[in-house]
Amino acid sequence: MVGPKRRRMRSGGNVSTISNNIPKNNDMTGVIDEDESSAQTSKSTKGSTTIPIFLKKTYKMIDSNPQEIAAWTPDGDMFVVKDPDQFAADIIPQYFDHNKFSSFARQLNFYGFRKMQSKPIRNSDFDANTAKHVTFYNENFKRGRYDLLRKIQRSTRGGGSNPGQNQERDINQLKDKVINLEKTIQDLHAQQEERMRRLELDMLGRMEQMMLAMQQQQQQQQPQYQHLRSIGNNSMGGASMMPADLHKSGGVGVGPNGHMNGMNGMNNNGGGGGGLTNAIGESLDPLPYGARGASVSTLSGLAHLMGNQHASIGMKNGFSGIGAPSGIGGPTLPPHPKQKQLQTHNLPGSLSHPPGRVENLRGISALSFGISNLSRGISSESQGGGNGMGNAFEDKFFSMLMNGEKNAAGSHTNNNSMYPTPMSAPAPQNNMNNNGMKGPVPSREGSDPI
Amino acid sequence: MVGPKRRRMRSGGNVSTISNNIPKNNDMTGVIDEDESSAQTSKSTKGSTTIPIFLKKTYKMIDSNPQEIAAWTPDGDMFVVKDPDQFAADIIPQYFDHNKFSSFARQLNFYGFRKMQSKPIRNSDFDANTAKHVTFYNENFKRGRYDLLRKIQRSTRGGGSNPGQNQERDINQLKDKVINLEKTIQDLHAQQEERMRRLELDMLGRMEQMMLAMQQQQQQQQPQYQHLRSIGNNSMGGASMMPADLHKSGGVGVGPNGHMNGMNGMNNNGGGGGGLTNAIGESLDPLPYGARGASVSTLSGLAHLMGNQHASIGMKNGFSGIGAPSGIGGPTLPPHPKQKQLQTHNLPGSLSHPPGRVENLRGISALSFGISNLSRGISSESQGGGNGMGNAFEDKFFSMLMNGEKNAAGSHTNNNSMYPTPMSAPAPQNNMNNNGMKGPVPSREGSDPI
DNA sequence: CACGTGAACGTTCTAGAACGAATG
DNA sequence: CATTCGTTCTAGAACGTTCACGTG
């Protein structure tokens, strides 16, 4: 094969020339070749076993050349071309069909070799003797490890010595994953909002209902006579009403029982779905007393509250949500929620909402009516009761905030880990700044003086 | 230019990769290199490990230069160039291909170093000896911590020349990102529950308030015919009413029990729902009527509130949804808004909770009383009037959610540093603010002492 | 003015593309 | 003719060095 020429030298005449020069005996015989010689180029076999000719030649070249021109590094992990010019002129042509160092380097490149930096840390270290040195490294190209060559494959080929490819795949997969996760998160957010919205609507609806009911009752009652009647009849609406009567009359099982009864009555009304019942049951636990009591009395109270006096009270809190903002007019009604929110919102800017609610709650709590108790009871559920009324709510919010923060925090940590590396990250500046800014800096100043 | 000619070794890819892999002949001997050398071959190895040549050189430069010209600060956290001119003229050229201090500084800049201020605060403090001193600081550039250098990366760099390393880095980053995202999702799930609960509590609290207010009003108003009243009260549905009566009359189960009773009544109305919310919502659906009845009685109170006097007032504000909308008689009001809402809600079935709740709303909506208006009014506040009723609340909630999300989000991206502290703060608002605020502030200023 | 950053230009190394040659 | 490899030339990416600009 090699024998007679052939080889493409290709390009310029020089090369060719050179090649000519070259005897080509190539024979990189020695340890190396033999075997393959035949195998050679053909890709035939292959599998991993096939060793590209370029590698065989290069290995032999480094292994058997004058140390002054090219050689293995002391540890045998890399090879150094001490005099590229001479190497190109005298050595390369002996093995390849050209005499260009760049072409040799390109080939090394195809096979995954890397040029090692040769620059000294200190220029002073610069040594004319080594200045020209060019070192190449390949994980599987080491002195005495001819066997490793089979692991090296040309980059353009499927093979893959290049880890890069696999990694790329991984990267793409991960990117897809990230995209999906982000999407999921967005969906979750959307859902959350949706739920909250619904819940609010639901609550509002309920409130309306209550309002209506109350109004109606009032109307009915006013007539005076009716009430009684209503009782008998409507009773509740029954539901609740009924029980009441019952209780009275019978002195029913006041305690829980009484309730139960009442409930039952109610349930029947509501009756309906099992779901309801469940709900009810649960709900009760939490706020039982307060809630009830509150609610009961409440109504009338509300009017007041909302109305003039009370409202103001609520307002006091400061937040207030509700009443407060409303200022005068608002005064009466507690509707507030929003108002407060608004206000709060404005203030904080960022967190606006959450706080707002909290505040509102507080305002409410301020009312200090039985309600407050209720609220607590409620809140207590989640948290634990003891706190001041407002507290409960506040706590909730806090916790909420906390959670939010936590997340953030978590992210931080995590992120940190992430970012560090990432340098690549979009905003380098940020990274830099942050780093620089934070911790260290401050402390340091003092030091300056030095 | 300057020095020896150009050498640039190019740090680029090589450096990194190479450095790692490389055995080192490079010379950056000294303490420095060794480590890397081993690193081994594969370029794959660690991305992070790569240390830019600039840093190696600078480290070595500071570490091995005459103390008179450049040195570490006493604490080893920074380095000081005592005589920039001499440093530029004599030292820089030994390591780099130029002799300009500004170029050196520019590089330091790329790697995140900050120049510490050395100016004296008082003129009198001026010291000719230190006047020229220039101090640079980098969180990961400290005496005896050569290992930290790997954490420093060039700001502009996308990755290094080495694809492998870069890819690895990317992969790690992506993996971290995935972890964070997954965590975020988990948190979101957790938060969702929490938020819903809170929202419900909040709403319940408000409702209670209203109830109380109404009751009070009622009482006030009614004084006349008390007998009826009791009834009337009861009416409420008994719920609330009942209790009242009971208390009065029988002193029934007073205490808690009494409440309970009331509750029952109420609950029934509102719902017995367990947690207030749930109970109510649910209960309502089921038993609309009853509820109403109950509520009605209550309502009366409300009616008043909303209705004529007070309510109207409140309404004025605009917010308030309640009163305002209710306009005159609650009843009169056009319920609509909600209905619509409800409907929409219903649609979504998907969300488990929501739906249920929604439905409740529907029931309510069905009532189509003035209440609906009320609700709207309320909602409107937050948003601005025009929207559908629910909007206001929705907005709030949304915003709330948003905020929460933001935080989370923030965390991902920015926050890193920021949040850490927040949690502690008592007031939610504060927290938020703090968070945002914090991060940055600290950073630099201190340093400047100047 | 000082400091930090952006932009321009040069250098180095790696990778892509084009084309020839050899093998089957 | 299809495939693979060799050889060149060129493009891309990243860092290094300078110079200039904006902010305080």
PDB file of N, CA and C in Angstrom, chain A residues 116 119 137 200-201 208 210 213-214 217-218 224 228 231 244 259 266 270 279 283 287 292 296-302 304 338 341 351 353 371 374 378 396 398-400 423 445, chain B residues 9 22 41 198 201 209-216 225 231 240 242 260 263 268 273-276 282 287 295-299 304 345 371 379 392 396-397 399 426 432 446-447:
ATOM      1  N   MET A 116      -2.395  21.663  23.992  1.00  0.00           N
ATOM      2  CA  MET A 116      -2.216  22.098  25.351  1.00  0.00           C
ATOM      3  C   MET A 116      -1.532  23.423  25.336  1.00  0.00           C
ATOM      4  N   LYS A 119       1.918  28.070  27.335  1.00  0.00           N
ATOM      5  CA  LYS A 119       2.371  29.317  27.864  1.00  0.00           C
ATOM      6  C   LYS A 119       2.736  29.220  29.295  1.00  0.00           C
ATOM      7  N   TYR A 137      -2.777  16.639  23.346  1.00  0.00           N
ATOM      8  CA  TYR A 137      -3.217  15.652  24.315  1.00  0.00           C
ATOM      9  C   TYR A 137      -4.493  14.946  23.861  1.00  0.00           C
ATOM     10  N   GLU A 200     -63.093  32.603  45.643  1.00  0.00           N
ATOM     11  CA  GLU A 200     -63.585  33.915  46.010  1.00  0.00           C
ATOM     12  C   GLU A 200     -65.002  34.097  45.534  1.00  0.00           C
ATOM     13  N   LEU A 201     -65.179  33.705  44.320  1.00  0.00           N
ATOM     14  CA  LEU A 201     -66.512  33.858  43.779  1.00  0.00           C
ATOM     15  C   LEU A 201     -67.493  33.084  44.637  1.00  0.00           C
ATOM     16  N   GLU A 208     -73.516  36.787  49.407  1.00  0.00           N
ATOM     17  CA  GLU A 208     -74.696  37.396  48.827  1.00  0.00           C
ATOM     18  C   GLU A 208     -75.936  36.686  49.317  1.00  0.00           C
ATOM     19  N   MET A 210     -76.353  35.093  51.873  1.00  0.00           N
ATOM     20  CA  MET A 210     -76.626  35.448  53.248  1.00  0.00           C
ATOM     21  C   MET A 210     -77.293  36.797  53.308  1.00  0.00           C
ATOM     22  N   ALA A 213     -80.778  36.587  52.235  1.00  0.00           N
ATOM     23  CA  ALA A 213     -81.564  35.914  53.246  1.00  0.00           C
ATOM     24  C   ALA A 213     -81.883  36.873  54.368  1.00  0.00           C
ATOM     25  N   MET A 214     -80.868  37.532  54.772  1.00  0.00           N
ATOM     26  CA  MET A 214     -81.052  38.450  55.883  1.00  0.00           C
ATOM     27  C   MET A 214     -82.058  39.521  55.513  1.00  0.00           C
ATOM     28  N   GLN A 217     -85.410  38.204  55.527  1.00  0.00           N
ATOM     29  CA  GLN A 217     -85.897  38.015  56.879  1.00  0.00           C
ATOM     30  C   GLN A 217     -86.325  39.309  57.469  1.00  0.00           C
ATOM     31  N   GLN A 218     -85.428  40.220  57.305  1.00  0.00           N
ATOM     32  CA  GLN A 218     -85.738  41.502  57.902  1.00  0.00           C
ATOM     33  C   GLN A 218     -87.110  41.946  57.468  1.00  0.00           C
ATOM     34  N   GLN A 224     -93.417  42.426  61.634  1.00  0.00           N
ATOM     35  CA  GLN A 224     -93.666  41.955  62.982  1.00  0.00           C
ATOM     36  C   GLN A 224     -94.359  40.629  63.060  1.00  0.00           C
ATOM     37  N   LEU A 228     -92.957  35.534  63.565  1.00  0.00           N
ATOM     38  CA  LEU A 228     -93.387  34.320  64.223  1.00  0.00           C
ATOM     39  C   LEU A 228     -93.698  33.305  63.181  1.00  0.00           C
ATOM     40  N   ILE A 231     -91.348  31.829  61.281  1.00  0.00           N
ATOM     41  CA  ILE A 231     -90.694  30.787  62.009  1.00  0.00           C
ATOM     42  C   ILE A 231     -91.380  29.491  61.770  1.00  0.00           C
ATOM     43  N   ALA A 244     -83.858  25.852  65.778  1.00  0.00           N
ATOM     44  CA  ALA A 244     -83.967  26.799  66.844  1.00  0.00           C
ATOM     45  C   ALA A 244     -85.224  26.502  67.609  1.00  0.00           C
ATOM     46  N   HIS A 259     -76.926  20.903  68.522  1.00  0.00           N
ATOM     47  CA  HIS A 259     -76.336  21.294  67.250  1.00  0.00           C
ATOM     48  C   HIS A 259     -76.635  20.273  66.214  1.00  0.00           C
ATOM     49  N   MET A 266     -80.654  21.060  58.961  1.00  0.00           N
ATOM     50  CA  MET A 266     -80.004  21.749  57.865  1.00  0.00           C
ATOM     51  C   MET A 266     -79.644  20.800  56.757  1.00  0.00           C
ATOM     52  N   GLY A 270     -80.125  21.176  52.986  1.00  0.00           N
ATOM     53  CA  GLY A 270     -79.062  21.189  52.011  1.00  0.00           C
ATOM     54  C   GLY A 270     -79.071  19.836  51.479  1.00  0.00           C
ATOM     55  N   ALA A 279     -68.338  18.100  54.102  1.00  0.00           N
ATOM     56  CA  ALA A 279     -67.812  19.427  54.226  1.00  0.00           C
ATOM     57  C   ALA A 279     -68.238  19.978  55.554  1.00  0.00           C
ATOM     58  N   SER A 283     -65.965  21.279  58.526  1.00  0.00           N
ATOM     59  CA  SER A 283     -65.944  22.677  58.805  1.00  0.00           C
ATOM     60  C   SER A 283     -66.238  22.900  60.268  1.00  0.00           C
ATOM     61  N   LEU A 287     -64.229  25.595  63.447  1.00  0.00           N
ATOM     62  CA  LEU A 287     -64.732  26.752  64.091  1.00  0.00           C
ATOM     63  C   LEU A 287     -65.971  26.611  64.787  1.00  0.00           C
ATOM     64  N   ARG A 292     -70.190  29.657  65.079  1.00  0.00           N
ATOM     65  CA  ARG A 292     -71.613  29.709  65.203  1.00  0.00           C
ATOM     66  C   ARG A 292     -72.076  30.899  65.921  1.00  0.00           C
ATOM     67  N   VAL A 296     -74.291  33.786  64.349  1.00  0.00           N
ATOM     68  CA  VAL A 296     -75.617  34.090  64.799  1.00  0.00           C
ATOM     69  C   VAL A 296     -75.784  35.536  65.090  1.00  0.00           C
ATOM     70  N   SER A 297     -75.207  35.847  66.146  1.00  0.00           N
ATOM     71  CA  SER A 297     -75.368  37.199  66.583  1.00  0.00           C
ATOM     72  C   SER A 297     -74.961  38.098  65.467  1.00  0.00           C
ATOM     73  N   THR A 298     -73.962  37.704  64.975  1.00  0.00           N
ATOM     74  CA  THR A 298     -73.398  38.478  63.978  1.00  0.00           C
ATOM     75  C   THR A 298     -74.262  39.297  63.149  1.00  0.00           C
ATOM     76  N   LEU A 299     -75.075  38.650  62.517  1.00  0.00           N
ATOM     77  CA  LEU A 299     -75.794  39.369  61.545  1.00  0.00           C
ATOM     78  C   LEU A 299     -76.093  40.747  61.936  1.00  0.00           C
ATOM     79  N   SER A 300     -76.874  40.813  62.922  1.00  0.00           N
ATOM     80  CA  SER A 300     -77.281  42.145  63.276  1.00  0.00           C
ATOM     81  C   SER A 300     -76.015  42.941  63.406  1.00  0.00           C
ATOM     82  N   GLY A 301     -75.180  42.348  64.106  1.00  0.00           N
ATOM     83  CA  GLY A 301     -73.919  43.019  64.340  1.00  0.00           C
ATOM     84  C   GLY A 301     -73.352  43.574  63.069  1.00  0.00           C
ATOM     85  N   LEU A 302     -73.347  42.800  62.113  1.00  0.00           N
ATOM     86  CA  LEU A 302     -72.718  43.247  60.890  1.00  0.00           C
ATOM     87  C   LEU A 302     -73.251  44.587  60.488  1.00  0.00           C
ATOM     88  N   HIS A 304     -74.380  46.833  61.965  1.00  0.00           N
ATOM     89  CA  HIS A 304     -73.757  47.880  62.755  1.00  0.00           C
ATOM     90  C   HIS A 304     -72.321  48.054  62.338  1.00  0.00           C
ATOM     91  N   LYS A 338     -61.623  44.819  49.604  1.00  0.00           N
ATOM     92  CA  LYS A 338     -60.883  45.368  48.489  1.00  0.00           C
ATOM     93  C   LYS A 338     -60.198  46.652  48.819  1.00  0.00           C
ATOM     94  N   GLN A 341     -57.237  46.201  50.466  1.00  0.00           N
ATOM     95  CA  GLN A 341     -56.290  45.600  49.562  1.00  0.00           C
ATOM     96  C   GLN A 341     -55.670  46.668  48.710  1.00  0.00           C
ATOM     97  N   LEU A 351     -45.249  43.253  47.194  1.00  0.00           N
ATOM     98  CA  LEU A 351     -46.107  42.270  47.783  1.00  0.00           C
ATOM     99  C   LEU A 351     -47.510  42.675  47.923  1.00  0.00           C
ATOM    100  N   HIS A 353     -50.562  42.506  47.481  1.00  0.00           N
ATOM    101  CA  HIS A 353     -51.715  41.719  47.824  1.00  0.00           C
ATOM    102  C   HIS A 353     -51.668  41.024  49.145  1.00  0.00           C
ATOM    103  N   ILE A 371     -67.104  37.790  66.485  1.00  0.00           N
ATOM    104  CA  ILE A 371     -66.549  37.388  65.216  1.00  0.00           C
ATOM    105  C   ILE A 371     -65.092  37.072  65.337  1.00  0.00           C
ATOM    106  N   LEU A 374     -64.532  34.008  66.109  1.00  0.00           N
ATOM    107  CA  LEU A 374     -64.778  33.106  65.013  1.00  0.00           C
ATOM    108  C   LEU A 374     -63.553  32.997  64.153  1.00  0.00           C
ATOM    109  N   ILE A 378     -61.395  29.804  63.294  1.00  0.00           N
ATOM    110  CA  ILE A 378     -61.091  29.365  61.950  1.00  0.00           C
ATOM    111  C   ILE A 378     -59.606  29.235  61.754  1.00  0.00           C
ATOM    112  N   LYS A 396     -51.169  33.097  59.109  1.00  0.00           N
ATOM    113  CA  LYS A 396     -51.353  32.408  57.844  1.00  0.00           C
ATOM    114  C   LYS A 396     -50.611  33.128  56.759  1.00  0.00           C
ATOM    115  N   PHE A 398     -48.379  35.163  56.932  1.00  0.00           N
ATOM    116  CA  PHE A 398     -46.932  35.086  57.114  1.00  0.00           C
ATOM    117  C   PHE A 398     -46.413  33.788  56.578  1.00  0.00           C
ATOM    118  N   SER A 399     -47.085  32.808  57.063  1.00  0.00           N
ATOM    119  CA  SER A 399     -46.604  31.504  56.648  1.00  0.00           C
ATOM    120  C   SER A 399     -46.576  31.484  55.142  1.00  0.00           C
ATOM    121  N   MET A 400     -47.587  32.039  54.611  1.00  0.00           N
ATOM    122  CA  MET A 400     -47.665  32.063  53.167  1.00  0.00           C
ATOM    123  C   MET A 400     -46.443  32.741  52.620  1.00  0.00           C
ATOM    124  N   MET A 423     -21.715  30.414  34.744  1.00  0.00           N
ATOM    125  CA  MET A 423     -21.223  31.659  34.279  1.00  0.00           C
ATOM    126  C   MET A 423     -21.835  31.998  32.995  1.00  0.00           C
ATOM    127  N   GLU A 445     -13.496  46.524  53.055  1.00  0.00           N
ATOM    128  CA  GLU A 445     -13.089  47.863  53.007  1.00  0.00           C
ATOM    129  C   GLU A 445     -12.078  48.262  53.982  1.00  0.00           C
TER     130      GLU A 445
ATOM    131  N   MET B   9      -1.086  32.227  24.772  1.00  0.00           N
ATOM    132  CA  MET B   9      -1.485  31.000  24.882  1.00  0.00           C
ATOM    133  C   MET B   9      -2.848  30.768  24.712  1.00  0.00           C
ATOM    134  N   ILE B  22      -4.062  18.207  30.964  1.00  0.00           N
ATOM    135  CA  ILE B  22      -2.701  18.229  30.840  1.00  0.00           C
ATOM    136  C   ILE B  22      -1.921  17.957  31.980  1.00  0.00           C
ATOM    137  N   THR B  41      -6.802  13.701  31.979  1.00  0.00           N
ATOM    138  CA  THR B  41      -7.128  13.721  30.734  1.00  0.00           C
ATOM    139  C   THR B  41      -8.350  14.068  30.232  1.00  0.00           C
ATOM    140  N   ARG B 198     -56.324  29.516  53.469  1.00  0.00           N
ATOM    141  CA  ARG B 198     -56.290  30.871  54.013  1.00  0.00           C
ATOM    142  C   ARG B 198     -57.379  31.734  53.440  1.00  0.00           C
ATOM    143  N   LEU B 201     -60.483  30.992  55.010  1.00  0.00           N
ATOM    144  CA  LEU B 201     -60.555  31.532  56.356  1.00  0.00           C
ATOM    145  C   LEU B 201     -60.843  33.018  56.305  1.00  0.00           C
ATOM    146  N   GLN B 209     -67.979  38.663  60.230  1.00  0.00           N
ATOM    147  CA  GLN B 209     -68.102  40.063  60.596  1.00  0.00           C
ATOM    148  C   GLN B 209     -69.438  40.583  60.147  1.00  0.00           C
ATOM    149  N   MET B 210     -69.674  40.307  58.922  1.00  0.00           N
ATOM    150  CA  MET B 210     -70.903  40.798  58.384  1.00  0.00           C
ATOM    151  C   MET B 210     -72.082  40.301  59.210  1.00  0.00           C
ATOM    152  N   MET B 211     -71.973  39.083  59.479  1.00  0.00           N
ATOM    153  CA  MET B 211     -73.052  38.494  60.242  1.00  0.00           C
ATOM    154  C   MET B 211     -73.242  39.248  61.549  1.00  0.00           C
ATOM    155  N   LEU B 212     -72.160  39.420  62.186  1.00  0.00           N
ATOM    156  CA  LEU B 212     -72.254  40.106  63.459  1.00  0.00           C
ATOM    157  C   LEU B 212     -72.887  41.474  63.280  1.00  0.00           C
ATOM    158  N   ALA B 213     -72.338  42.133  62.327  1.00  0.00           N
ATOM    159  CA  ALA B 213     -72.832  43.474  62.104  1.00  0.00           C
ATOM    160  C   ALA B 213     -74.315  43.447  61.875  1.00  0.00           C
ATOM    161  N   MET B 214     -74.697  42.568  61.059  1.00  0.00           N
ATOM    162  CA  MET B 214     -76.100  42.474  60.757  1.00  0.00           C
ATOM    163  C   MET B 214     -76.917  42.177  61.996  1.00  0.00           C
ATOM    164  N   GLN B 215     -76.422  41.254  62.706  1.00  0.00           N
ATOM    165  CA  GLN B 215     -77.165  40.903  63.892  1.00  0.00           C
ATOM    166  C   GLN B 215     -77.363  42.108  64.769  1.00  0.00           C
ATOM    167  N   GLN B 216     -76.264  42.724  64.970  1.00  0.00           N
ATOM    168  CA  GLN B 216     -76.354  43.882  65.849  1.00  0.00           C
ATOM    169  C   GLN B 216     -77.407  44.832  65.335  1.00  0.00           C
ATOM    170  N   TYR B 225     -90.273  45.103  68.895  1.00  0.00           N
ATOM    171  CA  TYR B 225     -91.040  43.910  69.208  1.00  0.00           C
ATOM    172  C   TYR B 225     -90.107  42.849  69.598  1.00  0.00           C
ATOM    173  N   ILE B 231     -87.998  35.522  67.679  1.00  0.00           N
ATOM    174  CA  ILE B 231     -88.321  34.774  66.494  1.00  0.00           C
ATOM    175  C   ILE B 231     -87.472  35.244  65.360  1.00  0.00           C
ATOM    176  N   SER B 240     -78.018  31.890  63.307  1.00  0.00           N
ATOM    177  CA  SER B 240     -77.540  32.848  64.238  1.00  0.00           C
ATOM    178  C   SER B 240     -78.625  33.172  65.205  1.00  0.00           C
ATOM    179  N   MET B 242     -81.056  31.768  66.314  1.00  0.00           N
ATOM    180  CA  MET B 242     -81.293  30.808  67.345  1.00  0.00           C
ATOM    181  C   MET B 242     -80.468  31.077  68.558  1.00  0.00           C
ATOM    182  N   MET B 260     -72.720  26.976  69.556  1.00  0.00           N
ATOM    183  CA  MET B 260     -72.862  25.863  68.659  1.00  0.00           C
ATOM    184  C   MET B 260     -74.225  25.889  68.056  1.00  0.00           C
ATOM    185  N   MET B 263     -74.519  28.263  65.758  1.00  0.00           N
ATOM    186  CA  MET B 263     -73.793  27.831  64.605  1.00  0.00           C
ATOM    187  C   MET B 263     -74.634  26.909  63.791  1.00  0.00           C
ATOM    188  N   ASN B 268     -76.127  25.698  59.268  1.00  0.00           N
ATOM    189  CA  ASN B 268     -77.105  25.166  58.359  1.00  0.00           C
ATOM    190  C   ASN B 268     -77.233  26.137  57.242  1.00  0.00           C
ATOM    191  N   GLY B 273     -70.915  23.996  57.303  1.00  0.00           N
ATOM    192  CA  GLY B 273     -69.601  23.667  56.905  1.00  0.00           C
ATOM    193  C   GLY B 273     -68.638  23.680  57.960  1.00  0.00           C
ATOM    194  N   GLY B 274     -67.882  22.810  57.826  1.00  0.00           N
ATOM    195  CA  GLY B 274     -66.851  22.685  58.776  1.00  0.00           C
ATOM    196  C   GLY B 274     -66.048  23.871  58.736  1.00  0.00           C
ATOM    197  N   GLY B 275     -65.094  23.838  58.147  1.00  0.00           N
ATOM    198  CA  GLY B 275     -64.297  25.025  58.215  1.00  0.00           C
ATOM    199  C   GLY B 275     -65.256  25.957  57.780  1.00  0.00           C
ATOM    200  N   LEU B 276     -65.299  27.032  58.292  1.00  0.00           N
ATOM    201  CA  LEU B 276     -66.363  27.885  57.921  1.00  0.00           C
ATOM    202  C   LEU B 276     -66.605  27.801  56.473  1.00  0.00           C
ATOM    203  N   GLU B 282     -70.526  24.738  50.969  1.00  0.00           N
ATOM    204  CA  GLU B 282     -71.173  23.491  50.670  1.00  0.00           C
ATOM    205  C   GLU B 282     -72.605  23.509  51.102  1.00  0.00           C
ATOM    206  N   LEU B 287     -78.475  23.546  50.449  1.00  0.00           N
ATOM    207  CA  LEU B 287     -79.696  24.072  50.946  1.00  0.00           C
ATOM    208  C   LEU B 287     -79.942  25.482  50.727  1.00  0.00           C
ATOM    209  N   SER B 295     -80.032  33.014  56.526  1.00  0.00           N
ATOM    210  CA  SER B 295     -79.285  34.183  56.216  1.00  0.00           C
ATOM    211  C   SER B 295     -80.242  35.341  56.238  1.00  0.00           C
ATOM    212  N   VAL B 296     -81.314  35.105  55.688  1.00  0.00           N
ATOM    213  CA  VAL B 296     -82.258  36.171  55.602  1.00  0.00           C
ATOM    214  C   VAL B 296     -82.354  36.866  56.907  1.00  0.00           C
ATOM    215  N   SER B 297     -82.712  36.113  57.831  1.00  0.00           N
ATOM    216  CA  SER B 297     -82.937  36.773  59.072  1.00  0.00           C
ATOM    217  C   SER B 297     -81.731  37.632  59.280  1.00  0.00           C
ATOM    218  N   THR B 298     -80.683  36.987  59.154  1.00  0.00           N
ATOM    219  CA  THR B 298     -79.493  37.700  59.307  1.00  0.00           C
ATOM    220  C   THR B 298     -79.514  38.875  58.450  1.00  0.00           C
ATOM    221  N   LEU B 299     -79.760  38.506  57.297  1.00  0.00           N
ATOM    222  CA  LEU B 299     -79.810  39.477  56.303  1.00  0.00           C
ATOM    223  C   LEU B 299     -80.416  40.706  56.777  1.00  0.00           C
ATOM    224  N   HIS B 304     -80.303  46.009  56.121  1.00  0.00           N
ATOM    225  CA  HIS B 304     -80.179  47.365  56.623  1.00  0.00           C
ATOM    226  C   HIS B 304     -78.876  47.933  56.171  1.00  0.00           C
ATOM    227  N   HIS B 345     -67.583  29.452  36.226  1.00  0.00           N
ATOM    228  CA  HIS B 345     -66.866  28.585  37.139  1.00  0.00           C
ATOM    229  C   HIS B 345     -67.242  27.155  36.898  1.00  0.00           C
ATOM    230  N   ILE B 371     -77.786  40.669  46.398  1.00  0.00           N
ATOM    231  CA  ILE B 371     -76.519  40.244  46.929  1.00  0.00           C
ATOM    232  C   ILE B 371     -75.472  40.188  45.853  1.00  0.00           C
ATOM    233  N   SER B 379     -66.007  43.238  44.907  1.00  0.00           N
ATOM    234  CA  SER B 379     -64.951  42.859  44.014  1.00  0.00           C
ATOM    235  C   SER B 379     -64.486  44.064  43.251  1.00  0.00           C
ATOM    236  N   ALA B 392     -62.819  42.050  41.533  1.00  0.00           N
ATOM    237  CA  ALA B 392     -62.058  42.670  42.596  1.00  0.00           C
ATOM    238  C   ALA B 392     -61.352  41.613  43.397  1.00  0.00           C
ATOM    239  N   LYS B 396     -57.375  40.598  43.652  1.00  0.00           N
ATOM    240  CA  LYS B 396     -56.580  40.526  44.868  1.00  0.00           C
ATOM    241  C   LYS B 396     -55.892  39.199  44.940  1.00  0.00           C
ATOM    242  N   PHE B 397     -56.712  38.252  44.824  1.00  0.00           N
ATOM    243  CA  PHE B 397     -56.136  36.920  44.955  1.00  0.00           C
ATOM    244  C   PHE B 397     -55.056  36.713  43.927  1.00  0.00           C
ATOM    245  N   SER B 399     -53.325  38.796  42.441  1.00  0.00           N
ATOM    246  CA  SER B 399     -52.124  39.549  42.734  1.00  0.00           C
ATOM    247  C   SER B 399     -51.375  38.806  43.813  1.00  0.00           C
ATOM    248  N   PRO B 426     -41.464  39.835  60.962  1.00  0.00           N
ATOM    249  CA  PRO B 426     -42.790  39.594  61.469  1.00  0.00           C
ATOM    250  C   PRO B 426     -43.841  39.931  60.472  1.00  0.00           C
ATOM    251  N   MET B 432     -41.368  41.082  52.615  1.00  0.00           N
ATOM    252  CA  MET B 432     -41.174  41.247  51.211  1.00  0.00           C
ATOM    253  C   MET B 432     -40.219  42.377  50.957  1.00  0.00           C
ATOM    254  N   GLY B 446     -20.667  49.320  51.998  1.00  0.00           N
ATOM    255  CA  GLY B 446     -19.781  49.230  53.135  1.00  0.00           C
ATOM    256  C   GLY B 446     -18.388  49.393  52.679  1.00  0.00           C
ATOM    257  N   SER B 447     -18.124  48.708  51.680  1.00  0.00           N
ATOM    258  CA  SER B 447     -16.760  48.695  51.262  1.00  0.00           C
ATOM    259  C   SER B 447     -16.195  50.051  51.047  1.00  0.00           C
TER     260      SER B 447
END
